[in-house]
């Protein structure tokens, strides 16, 4: 049973436009959420996170939105750049069990 | 800074062989974990540890053993490798104690024939 889902396996966006990556979760005990970026043959690298007590967190071009009632989070990248082309994973943490659960990933391609 | 170091980077095994994937971190992190990445499946949690002497099962623990005798090291053991364990394995660590980011190693690609 997939507790964290990324329903779009891939996304293509024009350079300079907004990229929106989505993530849904089912476990209401998750209280911390993270986004990671992964290039081929490298380990995932941390991008941005959000606590369940917030609904938005910004860091430069990256903004994460959390809608707890819908159990949905999204990552916005504005403006998108070719170097943003990678696989993006969302992850959720249940602080009680200390399990970080990841989604299946979305491959983003930013077209120059 | 070394961060999270995984060895080996590549390994080919025959079915039934055993091996250990090594993971070491130099950040004095309490929390360590192992994931496997498979096409279409994302990153799945195998085992994790919240501190030396403490380990627990993740989403896909079968066929894998772990131990945590020191803060720095968290080896992953395959006692009898199966083709279904062909995957890329990632070790990750975090400070622990409160929610925070996971730091990942570069991965170990394992092929079981």
Short mmCIF file of C-alpha atoms in Angstrom, two decimals:
data_model
loop_
_atom_site.label_atom_id
_atom_site.label_comp_id
_atom_site.label_asym_id
_atom_site.label_seq_id
_atom_site.Cartn_x
_atom_site.Cartn_y
_atom_site.Cartn_z
CA UNK A 1 0.00 0.00 0.00
CA UNK A 2 1.67 3.17 -1.24
CA UNK A 3 1.42 5.78 1.50
CA UNK A 4 3.04 8.53 -0.59
CA UNK A 5 2.04 8.84 -4.22
CA UNK A 6 3.32 10.89 -7.12
CA UNK A 7 0.82 10.21 -9.84
CA UNK A 8 2.70 11.93 -12.67
CA UNK A 9 5.72 9.87 -13.73
CA UNK A 10 6.96 12.68 -15.97
CA UNK A 11 6.51 16.36 -16.72
CA UNK A 12 7.88 18.62 -19.45
CA UNK A 13 8.02 22.38 -19.03
CA UNK A 14 9.41 25.21 -21.11
CA UNK A 15 12.37 27.12 -19.68
CA UNK A 16 11.24 30.18 -17.72
CA UNK A 17 7.78 28.78 -17.02
CA UNK A 18 6.47 27.32 -13.76
CA UNK A 19 6.93 23.64 -12.92
CA UNK A 20 4.36 22.15 -10.54
CA UNK A 21 5.03 18.73 -9.07
CA UNK A 22 2.34 17.04 -7.02
CA UNK A 23 2.33 14.52 -4.20
CA UNK A 24 -0.49 12.86 -2.25
CA UNK A 25 -0.31 10.93 0.99
CA UNK A 26 -2.67 8.72 2.92
CA UNK A 27 -1.22 8.52 6.45
CA UNK A 28 -2.59 11.31 8.65
CA UNK A 29 0.29 10.75 11.10
CA UNK A 30 2.81 12.28 8.68
CA UNK A 31 3.90 15.62 10.15
CA UNK A 32 6.92 16.66 8.11
CA UNK A 33 7.35 16.68 4.35
CA UNK A 34 10.39 17.00 2.12
CA UNK A 35 11.28 17.28 -1.55
CA UNK A 36 14.42 15.77 -3.03
CA UNK A 37 16.05 16.09 -6.43
CA UNK A 38 17.99 13.26 -8.02
CA UNK A 39 20.34 13.26 -10.98
CA UNK A 40 21.36 9.95 -12.64
CA UNK A 41 24.10 8.02 -10.82
CA UNK A 42 23.94 10.35 -7.81
CA UNK A 43 22.25 10.23 -4.44
CA UNK A 44 19.12 12.31 -3.83
CA UNK A 45 19.76 15.84 -2.59
CA UNK A 46 17.50 17.81 -0.30
CA UNK A 47 15.56 20.73 -1.78
CA UNK A 48 12.98 22.04 0.66
CA UNK A 49 10.78 20.89 3.51
CA UNK A 50 7.63 21.88 5.35
CA UNK A 51 6.22 21.11 8.76
CA UNK A 52 2.56 20.14 9.08
CA UNK A 53 1.92 23.30 11.13
CA UNK A 54 2.60 25.42 8.02
CA UNK A 55 0.91 25.57 4.64
CA UNK A 56 3.71 27.19 2.63
CA UNK A 57 7.48 27.39 2.65
CA UNK A 58 9.67 29.27 0.18
CA UNK A 59 13.34 29.04 -0.67
CA UNK A 60 14.43 31.03 -3.68
CA UNK A 61 12.82 29.59 -6.80
CA UNK A 62 11.27 26.71 -4.85
CA UNK A 63 7.99 26.85 -2.93
CA UNK A 64 6.26 23.95 -1.24
CA UNK A 65 2.54 24.08 -0.48
CA UNK A 66 0.80 21.77 1.97
CA UNK A 67 -2.94 21.12 2.07
CA UNK A 68 -3.47 18.91 5.10
CA UNK A 69 -7.21 18.46 4.64
CA UNK A 70 -6.62 17.13 1.12
CA UNK A 71 -3.43 15.27 2.16
CA UNK A 72 -1.69 16.93 -0.76
CA UNK A 73 1.55 18.81 -1.26
CA UNK A 74 3.07 20.43 -4.27
CA UNK A 75 6.42 21.84 -5.29
CA UNK A 76 6.51 24.94 -7.48
CA UNK A 77 9.67 25.89 -9.34
CA UNK A 78 9.67 29.39 -10.80
CA UNK A 79 11.28 30.11 -13.18
CA UNK A 80 12.22 26.65 -14.39
CA UNK A 81 15.75 26.20 -15.72
CA UNK A 82 17.29 23.41 -17.83
CA UNK A 83 19.48 22.46 -14.85
CA UNK A 84 16.28 21.61 -12.95
CA UNK A 85 15.81 18.57 -15.20
CA UNK A 86 15.97 15.62 -12.79
CA UNK A 87 13.78 13.17 -10.91
CA UNK A 88 11.95 14.73 -7.97
CA UNK A 89 10.86 12.71 -4.96
CA UNK A 90 8.50 13.81 -2.25
CA UNK A 91 8.90 12.25 1.19
CA UNK A 92 6.87 12.22 4.37
CA UNK A 93 7.92 11.62 7.96
CA UNK A 94 5.92 10.25 10.86
CA UNK A 95 7.88 11.71 13.78
CA UNK A 96 6.43 9.06 16.07
CA UNK A 97 7.89 6.11 14.17
CA UNK A 98 10.75 8.00 12.51
CA UNK A 99 10.04 6.45 9.13
CA UNK A 100 10.74 8.62 6.10
CA UNK A 101 8.51 7.31 3.29
CA UNK A 102 9.19 8.35 -0.28
CA UNK A 103 7.00 8.62 -3.35
CA UNK A 104 7.70 7.02 -6.71
CA UNK A 105 9.20 10.16 -8.25
CA UNK A 106 8.41 12.53 -11.12
CA UNK A 107 10.88 13.04 -13.94
CA UNK A 108 11.00 16.73 -14.83
CA UNK A 109 12.36 17.85 -18.17
CA UNK A 110 12.87 21.58 -18.68
CA UNK A 111 13.09 22.42 -22.37
CA UNK A 112 15.40 25.21 -23.48
CA UNK B 1 33.51 16.74 4.25
CA UNK B 2 32.87 13.08 3.46
CA UNK B 3 29.21 13.02 4.60
CA UNK B 4 27.66 9.60 3.90
CA UNK B 5 30.01 7.09 2.29
CA UNK B 6 28.81 3.86 0.71
CA UNK B 7 30.96 0.97 -0.46
CA UNK B 8 31.14 -0.75 -2.86
CA UNK B 9 29.68 1.41 -5.63
CA UNK B 10 29.11 -1.60 -7.88
CA UNK B 11 28.78 -5.31 -7.11
CA UNK B 12 27.75 -8.40 -9.07
CA UNK B 13 26.66 -11.45 -7.11
CA UNK B 14 25.42 -14.90 -7.96
CA UNK B 15 22.14 -16.15 -6.52
CA UNK B 16 22.68 -17.49 -3.01
CA UNK B 17 25.85 -15.53 -2.29
CA UNK B 18 26.07 -13.22 0.69
CA UNK B 19 27.50 -9.77 0.95
CA UNK B 20 27.49 -6.62 3.04
CA UNK B 21 26.94 -3.09 1.79
CA UNK B 22 28.84 -0.67 3.97
CA UNK B 23 27.61 2.75 5.05
CA UNK B 24 29.51 5.24 7.17
CA UNK B 25 28.76 8.83 8.13
CA UNK B 26 31.02 11.37 9.79
CA UNK B 27 28.37 13.89 10.84
CA UNK B 28 27.60 12.31 14.23
CA UNK B 29 24.06 11.61 13.07
CA UNK B 30 21.86 9.48 15.27
CA UNK B 31 19.49 8.36 12.53
CA UNK B 32 20.54 6.11 9.65
CA UNK B 33 18.55 4.21 7.07
CA UNK B 34 18.73 2.09 3.92
CA UNK B 35 16.60 2.47 0.81
CA UNK B 36 16.42 0.65 -2.47
CA UNK B 37 15.48 2.34 -5.72
CA UNK B 38 13.75 0.38 -8.45
CA UNK B 39 12.16 1.65 -11.69
CA UNK B 40 8.60 2.80 -11.09
CA UNK B 41 8.84 2.04 -7.37
CA UNK B 42 10.66 5.10 -6.09
CA UNK B 43 12.74 4.82 -2.93
CA UNK B 44 11.58 2.14 -0.53
CA UNK B 45 12.72 1.97 3.08
CA UNK B 46 14.44 -1.30 4.01
CA UNK B 47 15.66 -0.80 7.59
CA UNK B 48 16.44 2.15 9.79
CA UNK B 49 18.11 2.97 13.09
CA UNK B 50 17.47 5.81 15.52
CA UNK B 51 20.72 5.23 17.38
CA UNK B 52 23.47 2.76 18.20
CA UNK B 53 22.03 -0.58 19.26
CA UNK B 54 18.54 0.19 17.88
CA UNK B 55 17.22 -0.98 14.51
CA UNK B 56 13.76 -1.36 13.04
CA UNK B 57 12.11 -2.60 9.87
CA UNK B 58 10.99 -0.40 7.04
CA UNK B 59 8.66 -1.12 4.12
CA UNK B 60 10.64 -3.95 2.47
CA UNK B 61 12.86 -5.62 5.11
CA UNK B 62 12.69 -9.25 3.94
CA UNK B 63 16.02 -10.70 2.83
CA UNK B 64 18.09 -8.00 4.56
CA UNK B 65 19.73 -7.74 7.98
CA UNK B 66 21.20 -4.71 9.69
CA UNK B 67 23.03 -3.89 12.89
CA UNK B 68 24.17 -0.64 14.48
CA UNK B 69 27.08 -1.18 16.83
CA UNK B 70 28.47 2.36 16.42
CA UNK B 71 26.97 5.76 15.63
CA UNK B 72 29.04 6.02 12.46
CA UNK B 73 28.32 2.70 10.71
CA UNK B 74 25.17 0.99 9.48
CA UNK B 75 25.95 -2.06 7.29
CA UNK B 76 23.28 -3.82 5.25
CA UNK B 77 23.66 -7.59 4.90
CA UNK B 78 22.22 -9.84 2.23
CA UNK B 79 22.51 -13.38 3.59
CA UNK B 80 21.40 -15.23 0.42
CA UNK B 81 21.09 -12.92 -2.56
CA UNK B 82 18.18 -13.28 -4.98
CA UNK B 83 17.67 -11.72 -8.44
CA UNK B 84 14.80 -9.68 -6.94
CA UNK B 85 17.43 -7.85 -4.86
CA UNK B 86 19.00 -6.37 -7.99
CA UNK B 87 18.66 -2.68 -7.31
CA UNK B 88 20.40 0.55 -6.43
CA UNK B 89 20.82 0.91 -2.69
CA UNK B 90 21.07 4.22 -0.87
CA UNK B 91 22.13 4.87 2.69
CA UNK B 92 20.89 8.04 4.38
CA UNK B 93 21.39 9.74 7.72
CA UNK B 94 19.97 12.62 9.69
CA UNK B 95 20.69 14.33 12.97
CA UNK B 96 17.70 12.67 14.63
CA UNK B 97 15.86 13.86 17.68
CA UNK B 98 13.55 16.01 15.59
CA UNK B 99 12.36 16.16 12.01
CA UNK B 100 15.08 17.16 9.59
CA UNK B 101 16.57 16.46 6.22
CA UNK B 102 18.09 13.15 5.23
CA UNK B 103 21.58 13.18 3.77
CA UNK B 104 22.14 10.48 1.16
CA UNK B 105 25.17 8.58 -0.02
CA UNK B 106 25.95 8.18 -3.71
CA UNK B 107 24.44 4.72 -3.96
CA UNK B 108 25.56 1.13 -4.50
CA UNK B 109 24.42 -0.68 -7.63
CA UNK B 110 23.92 -4.39 -6.98
CA UNK B 111 23.24 -6.99 -9.66
CA UNK B 112 22.27 -10.53 -8.67
CA UNK B 113 22.56 -13.09 -11.47
#
